[in-house]
Coordinates of C-alpha atoms and ligand atoms in Angstrom, one line a residue:
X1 CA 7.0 16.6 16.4
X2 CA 4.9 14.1 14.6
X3 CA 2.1 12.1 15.9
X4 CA 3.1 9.2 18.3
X5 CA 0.9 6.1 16.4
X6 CA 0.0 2.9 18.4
X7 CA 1.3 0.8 14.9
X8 CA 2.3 2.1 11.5
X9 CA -0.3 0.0 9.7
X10 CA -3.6 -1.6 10.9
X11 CA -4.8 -4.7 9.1
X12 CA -8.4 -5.4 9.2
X13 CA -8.9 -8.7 8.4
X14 CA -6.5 -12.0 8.9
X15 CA -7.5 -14.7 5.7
X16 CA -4.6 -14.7 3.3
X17 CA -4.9 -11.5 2.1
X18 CA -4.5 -9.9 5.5
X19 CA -1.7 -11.7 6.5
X20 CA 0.6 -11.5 3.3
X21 CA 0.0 -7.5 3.7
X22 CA 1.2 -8.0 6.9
X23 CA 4.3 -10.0 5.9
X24 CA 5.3 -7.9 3.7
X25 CA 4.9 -4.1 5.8
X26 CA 6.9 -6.2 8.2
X27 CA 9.8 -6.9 5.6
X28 CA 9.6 -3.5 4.7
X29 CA 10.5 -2.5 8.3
X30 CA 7.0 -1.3 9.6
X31 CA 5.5 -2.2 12.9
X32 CA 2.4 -3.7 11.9
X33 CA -1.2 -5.1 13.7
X34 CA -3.6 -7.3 12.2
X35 CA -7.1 -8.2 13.7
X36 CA -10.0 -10.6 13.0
X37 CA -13.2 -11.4 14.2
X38 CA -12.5 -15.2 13.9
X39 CA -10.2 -17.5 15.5
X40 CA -7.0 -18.8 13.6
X41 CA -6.7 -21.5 11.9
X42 CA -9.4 -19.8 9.9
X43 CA -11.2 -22.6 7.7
X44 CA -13.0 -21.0 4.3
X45 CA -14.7 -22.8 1.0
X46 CA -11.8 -22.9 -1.0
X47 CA -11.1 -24.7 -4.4
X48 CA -7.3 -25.1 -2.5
X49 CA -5.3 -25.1 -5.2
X50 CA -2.0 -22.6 -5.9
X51 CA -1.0 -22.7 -9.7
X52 CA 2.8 -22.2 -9.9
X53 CA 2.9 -18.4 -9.7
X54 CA 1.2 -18.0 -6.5
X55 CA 3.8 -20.1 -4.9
X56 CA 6.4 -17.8 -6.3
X57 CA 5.0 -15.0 -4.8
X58 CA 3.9 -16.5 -1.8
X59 CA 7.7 -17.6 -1.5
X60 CA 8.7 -14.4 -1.6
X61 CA 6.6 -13.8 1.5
X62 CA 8.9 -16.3 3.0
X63 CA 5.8 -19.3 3.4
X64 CA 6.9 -22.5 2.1
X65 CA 4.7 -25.5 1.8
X66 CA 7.5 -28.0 1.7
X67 CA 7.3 -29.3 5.3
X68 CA 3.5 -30.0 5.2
X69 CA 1.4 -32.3 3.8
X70 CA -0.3 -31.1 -0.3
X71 CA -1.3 -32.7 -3.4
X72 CA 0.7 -31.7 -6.3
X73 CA -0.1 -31.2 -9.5
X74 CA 1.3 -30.4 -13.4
X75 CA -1.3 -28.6 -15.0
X76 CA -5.6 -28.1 -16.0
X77 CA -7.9 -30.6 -17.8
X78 CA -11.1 -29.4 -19.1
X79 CA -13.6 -31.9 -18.8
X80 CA -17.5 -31.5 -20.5
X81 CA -20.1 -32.1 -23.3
X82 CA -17.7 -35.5 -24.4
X83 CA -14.3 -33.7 -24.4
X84 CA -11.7 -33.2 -22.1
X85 CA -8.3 -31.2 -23.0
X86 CA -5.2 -31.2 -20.6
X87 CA -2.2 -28.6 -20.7
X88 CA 0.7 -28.6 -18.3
X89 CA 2.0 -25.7 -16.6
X90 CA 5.0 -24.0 -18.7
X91 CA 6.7 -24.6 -15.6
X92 CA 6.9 -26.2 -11.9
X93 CA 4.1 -27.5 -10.9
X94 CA 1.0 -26.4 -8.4
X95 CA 0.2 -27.3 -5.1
X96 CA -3.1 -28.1 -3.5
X97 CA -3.4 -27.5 0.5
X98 CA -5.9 -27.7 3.1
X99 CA -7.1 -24.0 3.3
X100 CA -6.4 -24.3 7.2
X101 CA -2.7 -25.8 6.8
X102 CA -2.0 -22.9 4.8
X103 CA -3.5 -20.5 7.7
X104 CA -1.4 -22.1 9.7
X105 CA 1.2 -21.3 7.9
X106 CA 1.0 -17.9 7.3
X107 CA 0.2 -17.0 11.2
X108 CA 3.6 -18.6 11.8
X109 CA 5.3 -17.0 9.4
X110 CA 3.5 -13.4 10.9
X111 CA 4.4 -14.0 13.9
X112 CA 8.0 -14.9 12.9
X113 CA 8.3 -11.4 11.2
X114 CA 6.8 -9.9 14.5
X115 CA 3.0 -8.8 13.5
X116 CA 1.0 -8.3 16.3
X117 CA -2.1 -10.5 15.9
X118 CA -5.5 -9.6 17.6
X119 CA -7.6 -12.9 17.2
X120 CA -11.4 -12.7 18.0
X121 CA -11.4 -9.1 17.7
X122 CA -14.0 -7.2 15.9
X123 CA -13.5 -3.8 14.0
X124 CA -16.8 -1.9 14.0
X125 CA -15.6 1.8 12.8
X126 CA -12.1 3.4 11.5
X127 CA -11.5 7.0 11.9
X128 CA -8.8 9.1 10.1
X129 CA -6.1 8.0 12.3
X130 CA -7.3 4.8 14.5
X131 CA -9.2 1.9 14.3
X132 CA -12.0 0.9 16.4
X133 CA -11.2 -2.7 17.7
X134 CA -13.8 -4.3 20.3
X135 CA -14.8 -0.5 21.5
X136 CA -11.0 0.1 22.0
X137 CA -9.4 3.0 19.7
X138 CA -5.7 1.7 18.2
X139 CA -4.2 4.6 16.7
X140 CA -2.4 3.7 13.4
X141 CA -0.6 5.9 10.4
X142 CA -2.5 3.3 7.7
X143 CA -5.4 1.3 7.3
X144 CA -5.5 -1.5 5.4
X145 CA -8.8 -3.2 4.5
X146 CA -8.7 -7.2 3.9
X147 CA -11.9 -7.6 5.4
X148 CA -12.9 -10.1 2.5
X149 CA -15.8 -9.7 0.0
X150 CA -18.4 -7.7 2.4
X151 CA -16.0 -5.4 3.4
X152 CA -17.2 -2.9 5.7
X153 CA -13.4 -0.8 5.4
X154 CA -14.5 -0.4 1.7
X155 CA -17.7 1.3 2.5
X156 CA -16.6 3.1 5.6
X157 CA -13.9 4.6 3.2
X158 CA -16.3 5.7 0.4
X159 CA -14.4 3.2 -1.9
X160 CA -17.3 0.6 -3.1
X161 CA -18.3 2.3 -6.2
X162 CA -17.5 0.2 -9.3
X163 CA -18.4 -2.3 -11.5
X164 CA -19.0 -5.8 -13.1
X165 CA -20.4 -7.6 -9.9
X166 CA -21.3 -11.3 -10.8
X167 CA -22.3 -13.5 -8.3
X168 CA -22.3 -17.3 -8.3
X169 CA -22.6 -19.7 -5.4
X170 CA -19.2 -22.1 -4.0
X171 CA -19.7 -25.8 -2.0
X172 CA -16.4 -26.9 -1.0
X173 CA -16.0 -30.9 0.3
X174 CA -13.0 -32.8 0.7
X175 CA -13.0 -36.7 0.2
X176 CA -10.6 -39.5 0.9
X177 CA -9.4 -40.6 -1.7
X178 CA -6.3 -41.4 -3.5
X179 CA -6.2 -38.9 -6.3
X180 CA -6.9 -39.9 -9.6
X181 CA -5.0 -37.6 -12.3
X182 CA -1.9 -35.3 -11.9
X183 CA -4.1 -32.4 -12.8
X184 CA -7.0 -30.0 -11.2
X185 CA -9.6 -31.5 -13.3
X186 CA -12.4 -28.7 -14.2
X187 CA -16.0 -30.0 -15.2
X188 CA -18.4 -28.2 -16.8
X189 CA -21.9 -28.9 -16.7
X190 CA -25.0 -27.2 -17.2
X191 CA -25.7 -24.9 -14.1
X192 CA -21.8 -24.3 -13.1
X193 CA -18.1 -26.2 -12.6
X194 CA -17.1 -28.7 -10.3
X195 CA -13.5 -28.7 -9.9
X196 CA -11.1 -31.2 -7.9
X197 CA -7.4 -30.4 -6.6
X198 CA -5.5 -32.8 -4.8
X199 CA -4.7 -31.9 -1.3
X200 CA -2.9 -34.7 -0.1
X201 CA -1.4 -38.6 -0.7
X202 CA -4.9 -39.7 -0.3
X203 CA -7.6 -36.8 -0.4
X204 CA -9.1 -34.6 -2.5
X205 CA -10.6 -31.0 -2.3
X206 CA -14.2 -31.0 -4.6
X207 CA -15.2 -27.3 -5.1
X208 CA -18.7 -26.9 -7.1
X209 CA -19.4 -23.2 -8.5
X210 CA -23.2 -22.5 -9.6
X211 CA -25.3 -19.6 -10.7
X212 CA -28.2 -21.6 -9.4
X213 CA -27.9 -22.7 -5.7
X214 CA -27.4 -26.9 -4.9
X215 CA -29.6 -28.2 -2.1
X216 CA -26.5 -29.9 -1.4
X217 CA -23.3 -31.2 -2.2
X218 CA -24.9 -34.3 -3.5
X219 CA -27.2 -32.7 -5.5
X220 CA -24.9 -30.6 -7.1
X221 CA -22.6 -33.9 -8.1
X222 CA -25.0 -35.2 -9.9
X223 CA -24.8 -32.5 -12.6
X224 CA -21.3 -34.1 -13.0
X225 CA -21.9 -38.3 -13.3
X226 CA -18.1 -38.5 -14.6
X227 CA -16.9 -37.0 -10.9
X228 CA -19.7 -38.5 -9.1
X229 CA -19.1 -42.0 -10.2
X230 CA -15.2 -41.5 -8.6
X231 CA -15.8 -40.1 -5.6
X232 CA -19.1 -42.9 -5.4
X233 CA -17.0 -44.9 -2.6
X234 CA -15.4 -42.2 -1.0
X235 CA -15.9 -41.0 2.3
X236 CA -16.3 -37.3 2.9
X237 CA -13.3 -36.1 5.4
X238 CA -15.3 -32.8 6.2
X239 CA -18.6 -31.2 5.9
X240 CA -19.6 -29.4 2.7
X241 CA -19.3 -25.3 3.1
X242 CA -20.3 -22.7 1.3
X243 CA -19.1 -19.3 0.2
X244 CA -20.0 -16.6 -2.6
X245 CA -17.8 -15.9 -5.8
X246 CA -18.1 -12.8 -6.8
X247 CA -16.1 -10.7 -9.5
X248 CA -16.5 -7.4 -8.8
X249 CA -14.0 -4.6 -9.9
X250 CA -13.8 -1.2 -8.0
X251 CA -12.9 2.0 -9.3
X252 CA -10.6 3.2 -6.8
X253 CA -9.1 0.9 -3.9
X254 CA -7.6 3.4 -1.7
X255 CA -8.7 6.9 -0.2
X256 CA -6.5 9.0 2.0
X257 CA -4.7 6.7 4.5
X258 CA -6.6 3.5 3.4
X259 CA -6.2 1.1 1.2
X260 CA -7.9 -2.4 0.1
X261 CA -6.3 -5.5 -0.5
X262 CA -7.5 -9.0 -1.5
X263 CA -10.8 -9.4 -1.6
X264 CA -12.0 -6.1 -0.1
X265 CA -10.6 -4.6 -3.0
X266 CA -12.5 -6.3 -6.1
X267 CA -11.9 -10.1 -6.8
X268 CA -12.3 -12.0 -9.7
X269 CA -14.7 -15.7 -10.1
X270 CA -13.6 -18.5 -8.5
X271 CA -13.3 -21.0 -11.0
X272 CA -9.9 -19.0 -12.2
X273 CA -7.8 -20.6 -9.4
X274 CA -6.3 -16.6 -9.0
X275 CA -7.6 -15.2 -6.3
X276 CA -5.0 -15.9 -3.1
X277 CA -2.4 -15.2 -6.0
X278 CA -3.6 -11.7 -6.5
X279 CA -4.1 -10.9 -3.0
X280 CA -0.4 -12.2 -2.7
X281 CA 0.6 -9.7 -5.5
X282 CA -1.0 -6.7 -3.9
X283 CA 0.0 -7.4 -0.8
X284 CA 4.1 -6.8 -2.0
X285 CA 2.8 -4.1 -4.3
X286 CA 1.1 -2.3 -1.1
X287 CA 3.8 -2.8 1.1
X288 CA 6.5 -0.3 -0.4
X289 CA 3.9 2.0 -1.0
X290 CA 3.0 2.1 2.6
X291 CA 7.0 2.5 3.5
X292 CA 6.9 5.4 0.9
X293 CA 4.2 7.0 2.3
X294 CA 2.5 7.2 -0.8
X295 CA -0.2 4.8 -2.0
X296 CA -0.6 6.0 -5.4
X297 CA 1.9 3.3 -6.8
X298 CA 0.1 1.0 -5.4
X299 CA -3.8 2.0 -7.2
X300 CA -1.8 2.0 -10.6
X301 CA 0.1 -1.8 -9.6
X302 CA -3.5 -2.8 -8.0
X303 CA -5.0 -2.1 -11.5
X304 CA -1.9 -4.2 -13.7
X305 CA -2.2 -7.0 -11.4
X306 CA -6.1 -7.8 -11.3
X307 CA -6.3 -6.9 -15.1
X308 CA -5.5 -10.7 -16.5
X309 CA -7.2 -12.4 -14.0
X310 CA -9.8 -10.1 -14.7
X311 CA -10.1 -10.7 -18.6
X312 CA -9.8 -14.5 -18.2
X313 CA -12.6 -14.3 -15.3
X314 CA -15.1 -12.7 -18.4
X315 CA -13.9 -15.5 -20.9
X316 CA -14.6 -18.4 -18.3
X317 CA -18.0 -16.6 -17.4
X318 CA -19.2 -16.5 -21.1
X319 CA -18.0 -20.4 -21.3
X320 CA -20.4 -20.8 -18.2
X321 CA -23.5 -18.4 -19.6
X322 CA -23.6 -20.1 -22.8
X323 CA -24.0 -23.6 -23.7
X324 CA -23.2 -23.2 -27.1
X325 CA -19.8 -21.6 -26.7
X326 CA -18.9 -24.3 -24.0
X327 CA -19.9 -27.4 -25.6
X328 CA -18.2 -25.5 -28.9
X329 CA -14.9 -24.6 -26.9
X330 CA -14.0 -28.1 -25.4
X331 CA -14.7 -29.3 -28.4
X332 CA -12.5 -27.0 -30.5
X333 CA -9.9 -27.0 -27.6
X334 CA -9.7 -30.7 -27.2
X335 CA -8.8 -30.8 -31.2
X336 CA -6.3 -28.3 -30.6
X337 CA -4.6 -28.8 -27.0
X338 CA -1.6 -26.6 -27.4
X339 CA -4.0 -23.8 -27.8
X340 CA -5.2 -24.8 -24.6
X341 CA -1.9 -24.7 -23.7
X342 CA -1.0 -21.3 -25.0
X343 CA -3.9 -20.2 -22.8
X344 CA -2.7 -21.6 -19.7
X345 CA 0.7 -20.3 -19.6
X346 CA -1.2 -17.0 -20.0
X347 CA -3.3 -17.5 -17.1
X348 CA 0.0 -18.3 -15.1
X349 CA 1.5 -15.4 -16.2
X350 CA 4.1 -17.3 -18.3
X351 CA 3.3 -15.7 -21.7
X352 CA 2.2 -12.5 -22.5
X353 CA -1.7 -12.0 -24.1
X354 CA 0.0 -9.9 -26.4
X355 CA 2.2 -13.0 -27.5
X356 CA -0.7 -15.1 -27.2
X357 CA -2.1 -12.6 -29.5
X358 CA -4.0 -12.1 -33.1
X359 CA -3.0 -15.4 -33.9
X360 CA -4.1 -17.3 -31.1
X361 CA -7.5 -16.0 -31.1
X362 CA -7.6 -15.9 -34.9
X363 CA -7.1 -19.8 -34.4
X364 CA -9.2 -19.8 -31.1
X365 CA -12.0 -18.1 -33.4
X366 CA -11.6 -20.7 -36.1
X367 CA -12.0 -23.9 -33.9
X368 CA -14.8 -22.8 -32.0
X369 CA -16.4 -22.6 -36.2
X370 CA -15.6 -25.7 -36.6
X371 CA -16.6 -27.6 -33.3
Ligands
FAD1 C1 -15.7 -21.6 -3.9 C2 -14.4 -20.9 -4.0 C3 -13.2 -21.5 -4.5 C4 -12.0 -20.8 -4.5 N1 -10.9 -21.4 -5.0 C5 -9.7 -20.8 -5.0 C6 -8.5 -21.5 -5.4 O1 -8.5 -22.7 -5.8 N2 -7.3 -20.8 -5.4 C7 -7.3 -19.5 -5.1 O2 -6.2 -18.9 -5.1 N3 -8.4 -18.8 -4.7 C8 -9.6 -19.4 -4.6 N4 -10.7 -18.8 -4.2 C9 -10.6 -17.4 -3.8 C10 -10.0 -17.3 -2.4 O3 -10.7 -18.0 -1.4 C11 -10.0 -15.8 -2.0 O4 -9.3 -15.1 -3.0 C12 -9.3 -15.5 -0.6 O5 -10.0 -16.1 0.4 C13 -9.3 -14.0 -0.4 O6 -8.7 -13.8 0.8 P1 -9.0 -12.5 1.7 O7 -8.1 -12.5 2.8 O8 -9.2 -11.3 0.8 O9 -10.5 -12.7 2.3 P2 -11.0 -13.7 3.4 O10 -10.3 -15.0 3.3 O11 -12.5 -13.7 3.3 O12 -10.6 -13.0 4.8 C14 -11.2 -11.9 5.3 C15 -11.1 -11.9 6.8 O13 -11.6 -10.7 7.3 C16 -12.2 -11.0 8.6 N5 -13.1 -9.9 8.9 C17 -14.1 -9.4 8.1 N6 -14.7 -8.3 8.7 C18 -14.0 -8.1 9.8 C19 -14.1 -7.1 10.9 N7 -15.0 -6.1 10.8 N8 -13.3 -7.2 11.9 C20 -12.3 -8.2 12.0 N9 -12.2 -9.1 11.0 C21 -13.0 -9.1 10.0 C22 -12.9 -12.3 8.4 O14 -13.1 -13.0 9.6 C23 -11.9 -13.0 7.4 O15 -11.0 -13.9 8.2 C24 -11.9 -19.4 -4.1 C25 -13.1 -18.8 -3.6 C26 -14.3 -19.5 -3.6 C27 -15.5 -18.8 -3.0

């Protein structure tokens, strides 16, 4: 007879990663548990903003954001060095929430599929076949780690080798005010990006990304006197927090019974506006995988999924590095918008890079001469 587990699958971790792994074992029939140190609705610096395909897939996880309150939006503007260049989404539009609404939401929807949810419950070790949960063994057929960018499941597993790890610093602040433009406006300035998603009738989410660190959310405004001039009168609705981005790409992301998912597993900068959409992805990739009892569909999915994101993390990287090829690309881009445009529905999955293709950078290559 086979072994008698506690729960099929153990998630460590419950951000958005965590849970949408959850969700999704569930719909494929598994008893699952998820724990986490911290105490739901969990609040994190966030940029807030889904692009159209993350609420397809987070759909598909059965969360809608219809009944609560966002900020919508039709597409990206580029703002910096005099230009500014604006594309729409190919389709729908996206969706800016309150990072603890959207908590909120997936814990209901967990508990609706019938996870088990351990809050304030730390997971100091794993073993081959339990978790270690507040000095209590829970005995489990899986383990998956969504234990976020420090992930201690990755090391315990042996699976942090790997490459590519940039670091830059985030400052999330949310102001009231009645948002200005029907798109998440990106700034670029000297040290980093400022970029603002609407998050409700009358408030806006401010996320600043730096390779330096701000002394403060003020400070770091300043670098942006377009932004700072709008949100001049506007009172602050909560504090200013901070998080890393880091893009880091591993070479493996699972190891016997244990996989990674979300950020645990490699993640890509935050000014891409990708990463809850790729923890999303993985988690319905890992899901069968764990119902198959064989996660090696999963490493070869884990690797399709992250590589766009992955690429167009690079490409906004060099833009930041270099002032040249910024102050060159908004130019060149803002002479050309549907470029631009081409690019986004890339991003958003809507057209393929091979489409986008020979011609598009040939063209790409040719602006950016004549900026
Ligand atoms: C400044 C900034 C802006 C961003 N903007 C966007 C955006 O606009 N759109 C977007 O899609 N993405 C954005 N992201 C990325 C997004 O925030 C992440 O992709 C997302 O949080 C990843 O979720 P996760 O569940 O993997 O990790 P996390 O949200 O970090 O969750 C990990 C969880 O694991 C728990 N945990 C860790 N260790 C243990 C342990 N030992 N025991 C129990 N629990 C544990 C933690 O308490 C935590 O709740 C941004 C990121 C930053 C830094």
């Amino acid at each position: 007879m086979g072994q008698i587990f506690d729960t099929d699958v153990f998630v460590v971790g419950g951000g958005p990663a965590g849970l949408a792994t959850a969700i999704a074992a569930r719909q494929h029939g598994l008893r699952v548990m998820v724990a986490d140190s911290a105490q739901p609705p969990i609040d994190k610096a966030c940029g807030e903003g889904l692009m159209p395909d993350s609420l397809e897939v987070l759909g598909r996880l059965g969360v809608s954001l219809e009944q609560c309150e966002t900020g919508s939006f039709q597409g990206i503007t580029f703002i910096g060095h005099g230009a500014s260049v604006a594309a729409e989404f190919p389709q729908g539009r996206g969706l800016g929430i309150r990072r603890v609404l959207l908590h909120e939401l997936m814990v209901e929807q967990a508990q609706w599929c019938g996870v088990e949810m351990l809050w304030g419950a730390h997971v100091s070790a794993i073993r081959e076949d339990a978790v270690l949960v507040d000095g209590r063994a829970i005995s489990c057929r899986w383990i998956v780690g969504a234990d976020g960018q420090s992930s201690h499941v990755r090391d315990w597993a042996g699976l942090s080798a790997g490459s590519g790890r940039a670091q830059r610093i985030g400052l999330r602040q949310h102001f009231q005010v009645r948002p200005w433009s029907d798109y998440v406006e990106i700034h670029w300035g000297r040290h980093g990006q400022a970029y603002v998603t609407p998050v409700g009738n009358n408030e806006v989410c401010v996320a600043l990304i730096s390779r330096p660190k701000f002394s403060s959310f003020r400070e770091g405004l300043r670098e942006f006197p377009e932004l700072a001039g709008r949100l001049q009168d506007a009172g602050s609705t909560t504090r200013a927090r901070g998080s890393l981005s880091i893009s880091r790409t591993l070479k493996r992301v699972c190891h016997g019974n244990v996989a990674l998912v979300g950020e645990a597993s490699g993640s890509v900068d935050a000014i891409t506006g990708e990463g809850m959409a790729l923890a999303f992805r993985q988690a319905l990739a890992l899901a069968p995988a764990l119902a198959n009892g064989d996660l090696s569909s999963y490493a070869a999915a884990h690797s399709k999924i992250n590589s766009l994101p992955e690429f167009m993390s690079r490409s906004m990287l060099l833009m930041d590095r270099s002032h040249w090829l910024r102050r060159r690309s908004l130019r060149a881009l803002s002479r050309e918008p549907g470029l631009f445009a081409r690019m986004l529905a890339v991003h958003v999955g809507e057209m393929r890079l091979r489409d986008f293709g020979a011609s598009g950078l040939l063209n790409l290559g040719w602006q950016l001469l004549r900026a």
